Amino acid sequence: MRRPTIADIARQAGVSKGAVSYALNGQPGVSEATRARILAIANEIGWRPNIAARALNGARAHAVGLALCRPARFLGVEPFFMELISGIEAELSARSYALLLQVVGDHEAEMGVYRRWWGEGRVDGAILVDLHLDDSRVPQVEEMRMPVVVLGHPSAAGSLVSVWADDRAAVRETVEYLVALGHRRIARVAGLPRLSHTAIRDRAFDDVCAGLGLDACPIVHTDYTGEEGARAARRLLSSPERPTAIVFDNDIMAVAGLSVAQEMRLDVPADLSIVAWDDSPLCQVVRPPLTVLTRDIPAYGAHAAQRLLALIDGVEAEPLEDEAPRLTTRGSTAPPP
């Protein structure tokens, strides 16, 4: 887990460290052919200039990185990430570590950020979130040999240390509760289908619905925004086989779904039951307050930070199965009409 240095370039190029310094800084003293060879080697091994010269003396940056591949406007209204970051920050600040945060547009940009941070000595490790199915970031991060902890199921994390929760158990508890109330037509408004945790929840939902003999249990995928959540709810509630219960993959979409139900003159919970994944103040202040799948999100972030700091210290860290989300019933669920 050592960053590339000028000495590494010099050894591969068969020249002195002084010659490497001349070449990298655009100074005279080396031939153009040697300069080109040195620059090519530097690029190949991922060397980056370290403004604070940390990589030269082995000192730590005392910072960890988190790049989020989500629209910046989305983060402003998404309580999950704010709570997650608060938990990470609480653990890091206790060790005098900083969190370096950047919003990116895609995975290619995200990996570019991690390579730059790691190569320039700006971070000592990173936290990887929103695992995709066959996530291309995982082998790239493994190759970088940077300390990394993944928030996501081990099945998609490769050799990286992961922190995750049992979403399957939470889905089963929710559907079984709704069936116990008498619901037979249950729908799910899910997140992005390419996300690993969405796929896990999809499979769990299909399995438990089939196991309980439910016939019509549609899943509608969205981008997690309130607009998409409202559109999905309107589509489901306008169908001939209108569901009597809907489970939403986040609180923003659930609140939007509640607004759509009221717009369509449906009473919640008399005509429609609603369950939201992850609790927040939003779920508690609306009327009726929403039944939720709740968990300690700050603790989730803190547990990831703890394992990352252990890796940075050279201590072997084990994957952690965190506390599973639990169902908290409120006023938005009741027996169907």
Coordinates of N, CA, C and O in Angstrom, one line a residue, residues 180-242:
A180 N -50.0 -9.9 6.7 CA -50.8 -10.1 7.9 C -51.9 -9.1 8.1 O -52.9 -9.5 8.7
L181 N -51.7 -7.9 7.6 CA -52.8 -6.9 7.7 C -53.9 -7.3 6.7 O -55.0 -6.7 6.8
G182 N -53.6 -8.2 5.7 CA -54.7 -8.6 4.7 C -54.4 -8.1 3.3 O -55.2 -8.4 2.4
H183 N -53.2 -7.5 3.1 CA -52.9 -7.0 1.7 C -52.5 -8.2 0.8 O -51.7 -9.1 1.2
R184 N -53.0 -8.2 -0.4 CA -52.6 -9.2 -1.4 C -52.0 -8.6 -2.7 O -51.3 -9.2 -3.4
R185 N -52.2 -7.3 -2.9 CA -51.6 -6.6 -4.0 C -50.7 -5.5 -3.5 O -51.0 -4.4 -3.0
I186 N -49.4 -5.9 -3.5 CA -48.3 -5.1 -2.9 C -47.3 -4.7 -4.0 O -46.9 -5.6 -4.8
A187 N -47.0 -3.5 -4.1 CA -46.0 -3.0 -5.1 C -44.8 -2.4 -4.5 O -44.8 -2.1 -3.3
R188 N -43.7 -2.3 -5.2 CA -42.5 -1.8 -4.7 C -42.0 -0.7 -5.7 O -41.9 -1.0 -6.9
V189 N -41.7 0.5 -5.2 CA -41.0 1.5 -6.0 C -39.6 1.5 -5.6 O -39.2 2.0 -4.5
A190 N -38.7 1.0 -6.5 CA -37.3 0.7 -6.2 C -36.4 1.8 -6.7 O -36.8 2.7 -7.5
G191 N -35.1 1.7 -6.4 CA -34.1 2.6 -6.9 C -33.6 2.1 -8.3 O -34.3 1.4 -9.0
L192 N -32.3 2.5 -8.5 CA -31.7 2.2 -9.8 C -31.4 0.7 -9.9 O -30.8 0.1 -9.0
P193 N -31.9 0.0 -11.0 CA -31.7 -1.4 -11.1 C -30.3 -1.9 -11.2 O -30.1 -3.1 -10.8
R194 N -29.4 -1.1 -11.6 CA -28.0 -1.5 -11.7 C -27.3 -1.6 -10.3 O -26.2 -2.1 -10.2
L195 N -27.9 -1.0 -9.3 CA -27.3 -1.0 -8.0 C -27.4 -2.4 -7.3 O -28.4 -3.0 -7.4
S196 N -26.3 -2.8 -6.7 CA -26.3 -4.1 -6.1 C -27.4 -4.3 -5.1 O -28.1 -5.3 -5.0
H197 N -27.6 -3.3 -4.2 CA -28.6 -3.5 -3.1 C -30.0 -3.4 -3.7 O -30.9 -4.1 -3.1
T198 N -30.2 -2.7 -4.8 CA -31.5 -2.8 -5.5 C -31.8 -4.2 -6.0 O -32.9 -4.7 -5.8
A199 N -30.8 -4.8 -6.6 CA -31.0 -6.2 -7.1 C -31.3 -7.2 -6.0 O -32.1 -8.0 -6.1
I200 N -30.6 -7.0 -4.8 CA -30.8 -7.9 -3.7 C -32.3 -7.7 -3.2 O -33.0 -8.7 -2.9
R201 N -32.7 -6.4 -3.1 CA -34.1 -6.2 -2.6 C -35.1 -6.7 -3.6 O -36.2 -7.2 -3.2
D202 N -34.8 -6.5 -4.9 CA -35.7 -7.0 -5.9 C -35.9 -8.5 -5.8 O -37.1 -9.0 -5.8
R203 N -34.8 -9.3 -5.7 CA -34.9 -10.7 -5.6 C -35.7 -11.1 -4.3 O -36.5 -12.1 -4.3
A204 N -35.4 -10.4 -3.2 CA -36.0 -10.8 -2.0 C -37.5 -10.5 -2.0 O -38.3 -11.3 -1.6
F205 N -37.9 -9.4 -2.7 CA -39.3 -9.1 -2.8 C -40.0 -10.1 -3.7 O -41.1 -10.6 -3.3
D206 N -39.4 -10.5 -4.8 CA -40.0 -11.5 -5.6 C -40.2 -12.8 -4.9 O -41.2 -13.5 -5.0
D207 N -39.1 -13.2 -4.2 CA -39.1 -14.5 -3.5 C -40.2 -14.6 -2.4 O -40.9 -15.6 -2.3
V208 N -40.3 -13.5 -1.6 CA -41.2 -13.6 -0.5 C -42.6 -13.5 -1.0 O -43.6 -14.1 -0.5
C209 N -42.9 -12.7 -2.0 CA -44.2 -12.6 -2.6 C -44.7 -13.9 -3.2 O -45.8 -14.4 -3.0
A210 N -43.7 -14.6 -3.9 CA -44.1 -15.9 -4.5 C -44.3 -16.9 -3.4 O -45.2 -17.7 -3.5
G211 N -43.5 -16.9 -2.3 CA -43.6 -17.8 -1.2 C -44.9 -17.7 -0.5 O -45.4 -18.6 0.1
L212 N -45.5 -16.4 -0.5 CA -46.7 -16.2 0.2 C -47.9 -16.3 -0.7 O -49.0 -16.0 -0.3
G213 N -47.7 -16.7 -2.0 CA -48.8 -16.9 -2.9 C -49.4 -15.6 -3.4 O -50.6 -15.6 -3.8
L214 N -48.7 -14.5 -3.4 CA -49.2 -13.3 -4.0 C -49.0 -13.2 -5.5 O -48.0 -13.6 -6.0
D215 N -50.0 -12.8 -6.2 CA -50.0 -12.8 -7.6 C -49.4 -11.6 -8.3 O -48.5 -11.7 -9.0
A216 N -49.9 -10.4 -8.0 CA -49.5 -9.2 -8.6 C -48.6 -8.4 -7.7 O -49.2 -7.7 -6.8
C217 N -47.3 -8.4 -7.9 CA -46.4 -7.7 -7.0 C -45.4 -6.9 -7.9 O -44.2 -7.3 -8.0
P218 N -45.8 -5.9 -8.6 CA -45.0 -5.2 -9.5 C -43.9 -4.4 -8.8 O -44.0 -4.0 -7.7
I219 N -42.7 -4.2 -9.6 CA -41.6 -3.4 -9.1 C -41.4 -2.3 -10.2 O -41.3 -2.7 -11.4
V220 N -41.3 -1.1 -9.8 CA -41.1 0.0 -10.7 C -39.7 0.6 -10.3 O -39.6 1.1 -9.1
H221 N -38.8 0.7 -11.2 CA -37.5 1.3 -10.9 C -37.4 2.8 -11.2 O -38.0 3.2 -12.2
T222 N -36.7 3.5 -10.3 CA -36.6 5.0 -10.5 C -35.2 5.4 -10.2 O -34.3 4.6 -9.9
D223 N -35.0 6.7 -10.2 CA -33.7 7.3 -9.8 C -33.6 7.8 -8.4 O -32.7 8.6 -8.1
Y224 N -34.6 7.5 -7.6 CA -34.6 7.9 -6.2 C -35.2 9.3 -5.9 O -35.3 9.7 -4.8
T225 N -35.5 10.0 -7.0 CA -35.9 11.4 -6.7 C -37.4 11.4 -6.4 O -38.2 10.5 -6.8
G226 N -37.9 12.5 -5.8 CA -39.3 12.7 -5.6 C -40.1 12.7 -6.8 O -41.2 12.1 -6.8
E227 N -39.6 13.3 -7.9 CA -40.3 13.4 -9.1 C -40.6 12.0 -9.7 O -41.7 11.6 -10.1
E228 N -39.5 11.1 -9.7 CA -39.7 9.8 -10.2 C -40.5 8.9 -9.3 O -41.3 8.1 -9.8
G229 N -40.4 9.2 -8.0 CA -41.3 8.4 -7.1 C -42.7 8.7 -7.3 O -43.6 7.8 -7.2
A230 N -43.0 10.0 -7.5 CA -44.4 10.4 -7.7 C -44.9 9.8 -9.0 O -46.1 9.4 -9.1
R231 N -44.1 9.8 -10.1 CA -44.5 9.3 -11.4 C -44.8 7.8 -11.3 O -45.8 7.3 -11.8
A232 N -43.9 7.1 -10.5 CA -44.2 5.6 -10.3 C -45.4 5.4 -9.6 O -46.2 4.5 -9.9
A233 N -45.7 6.2 -8.5 CA -46.9 6.0 -7.7 C -48.1 6.2 -8.5 O -49.1 5.5 -8.5
R234 N -48.1 7.3 -9.3 CA -49.3 7.6 -10.2 C -49.6 6.5 -11.2 O -50.7 6.2 -11.4
R235 N -48.5 6.0 -11.7 CA -48.7 4.9 -12.7 C -49.3 3.6 -12.0 O -50.2 3.0 -12.5
L236 N -48.8 3.3 -10.8 CA -49.3 2.1 -10.1 C -50.8 2.3 -9.7 O -51.6 1.5 -9.8
L237 N -51.1 3.5 -9.2 CA -52.4 3.8 -8.6 C -53.4 4.0 -9.7 O -54.6 4.0 -9.4
S238 N -53.0 4.2 -11.0 CA -53.9 4.4 -12.1 C -54.2 3.1 -12.8 O -55.0 3.0 -13.7
S239 N -53.5 2.0 -12.4 CA -53.6 0.7 -13.1 C -54.9 0.0 -12.7 O -55.4 0.3 -11.6
P240 N -55.4 -0.9 -13.6 CA -56.7 -1.6 -13.2 C -56.5 -2.4 -11.9 O -57.5 -2.5 -11.2
E241 N -55.3 -3.0 -11.8 CA -55.1 -3.8 -10.6 C -54.3 -2.9 -9.6 O -53.2 -3.2 -9.2
R242 N -54.9 -1.9 -9.1 CA -54.3 -0.9 -8.2 C -53.8 -1.6 -6.9 O -54.6 -2.3 -6.3

